Amino acid sequence: MIKDRMQLELNKQLNREHYSAILYLSMASYAEQAGYKGAARWLKVQYHEEQYHAMRFYEYILSRNGRLEFMDIPKPDQTFKSLLDVYQKTLIHEEEVTEYVNRLMDIAVEEKDHATQIFLQWYITEQVEEEDNVNDILTRIKLLNGDNQGLLVLDKELGLRQLTIPTDFTNGLPKV
Ligand code: OFO
């Protein structure tokens, strides 16, 4: 059985992962309309990743005999101005998520909830990877300094991103 405080904080993060998913879908729609088909694909892969992150919380809370709580999800930003703007906002967003995950871990330590600490390790590693990937892309966009030809080459590369996580959760969460 999970303690009430831990359950509430895990539920908040589950809902934040859903917010992340729609934020990336909002970014994907901008990229689609701006002609960055590759970035749109990259962002839609990210949308699926965020849903997977949410489902891990869903399964974990249930596995601890906890109760799921679905909360209001804020409207995502829909005011993107450029690819640079999209990836700058992505980095800011992922840094915030990292902070939330770190705070969750602090709470799990305070609550002496060892199982949740182990569960959260996966997210701590994942956030390092997410920030690193976005930082790389952002650095390259900045180097291009508005060079459209270069941005289209980068866009093509972004379009090669493949889904590496499951998207069908109907039979529970497959192990990856
Ligand atoms: Fe769930 O990692 Fe991005 O937000």
Short mmCIF file of C-alpha atoms and ligand atoms in Angstrom, two decimals, residues 17 20 24 46 50 53 93-94 97 126-127 130, ligand 1:
data_model
loop_
_atom_site.label_atom_id
_atom_site.label_comp_id
_atom_site.label_asym_id
_atom_site.label_seq_id
_atom_site.Cartn_x
_atom_site.Cartn_y
_atom_site.Cartn_z
CA GLU A 17 3.14 13.59 -18.41
CA SER A 20 3.79 16.99 -21.89
CA TYR A 24 4.43 18.07 -28.02
CA GLN A 46 7.88 12.54 -28.34
CA GLU A 50 5.13 11.10 -22.96
CA HIS A 53 5.78 7.92 -19.33
CA HIS A 93 9.95 22.20 -20.45
CA GLU A 94 12.22 19.18 -20.00
CA VAL A 97 10.15 18.01 -15.71
CA GLU A 126 15.30 9.25 -18.95
CA GLN A 127 15.44 12.97 -18.13
CA GLU A 130 15.86 13.88 -22.96
FE1 OFO B 1 8.11 12.74 -19.63
O1 OFO B 1 9.71 13.42 -20.18
FE2 OFO B 1 9.48 14.79 -21.38
O2 OFO B 1 8.28 15.76 -20.47
#
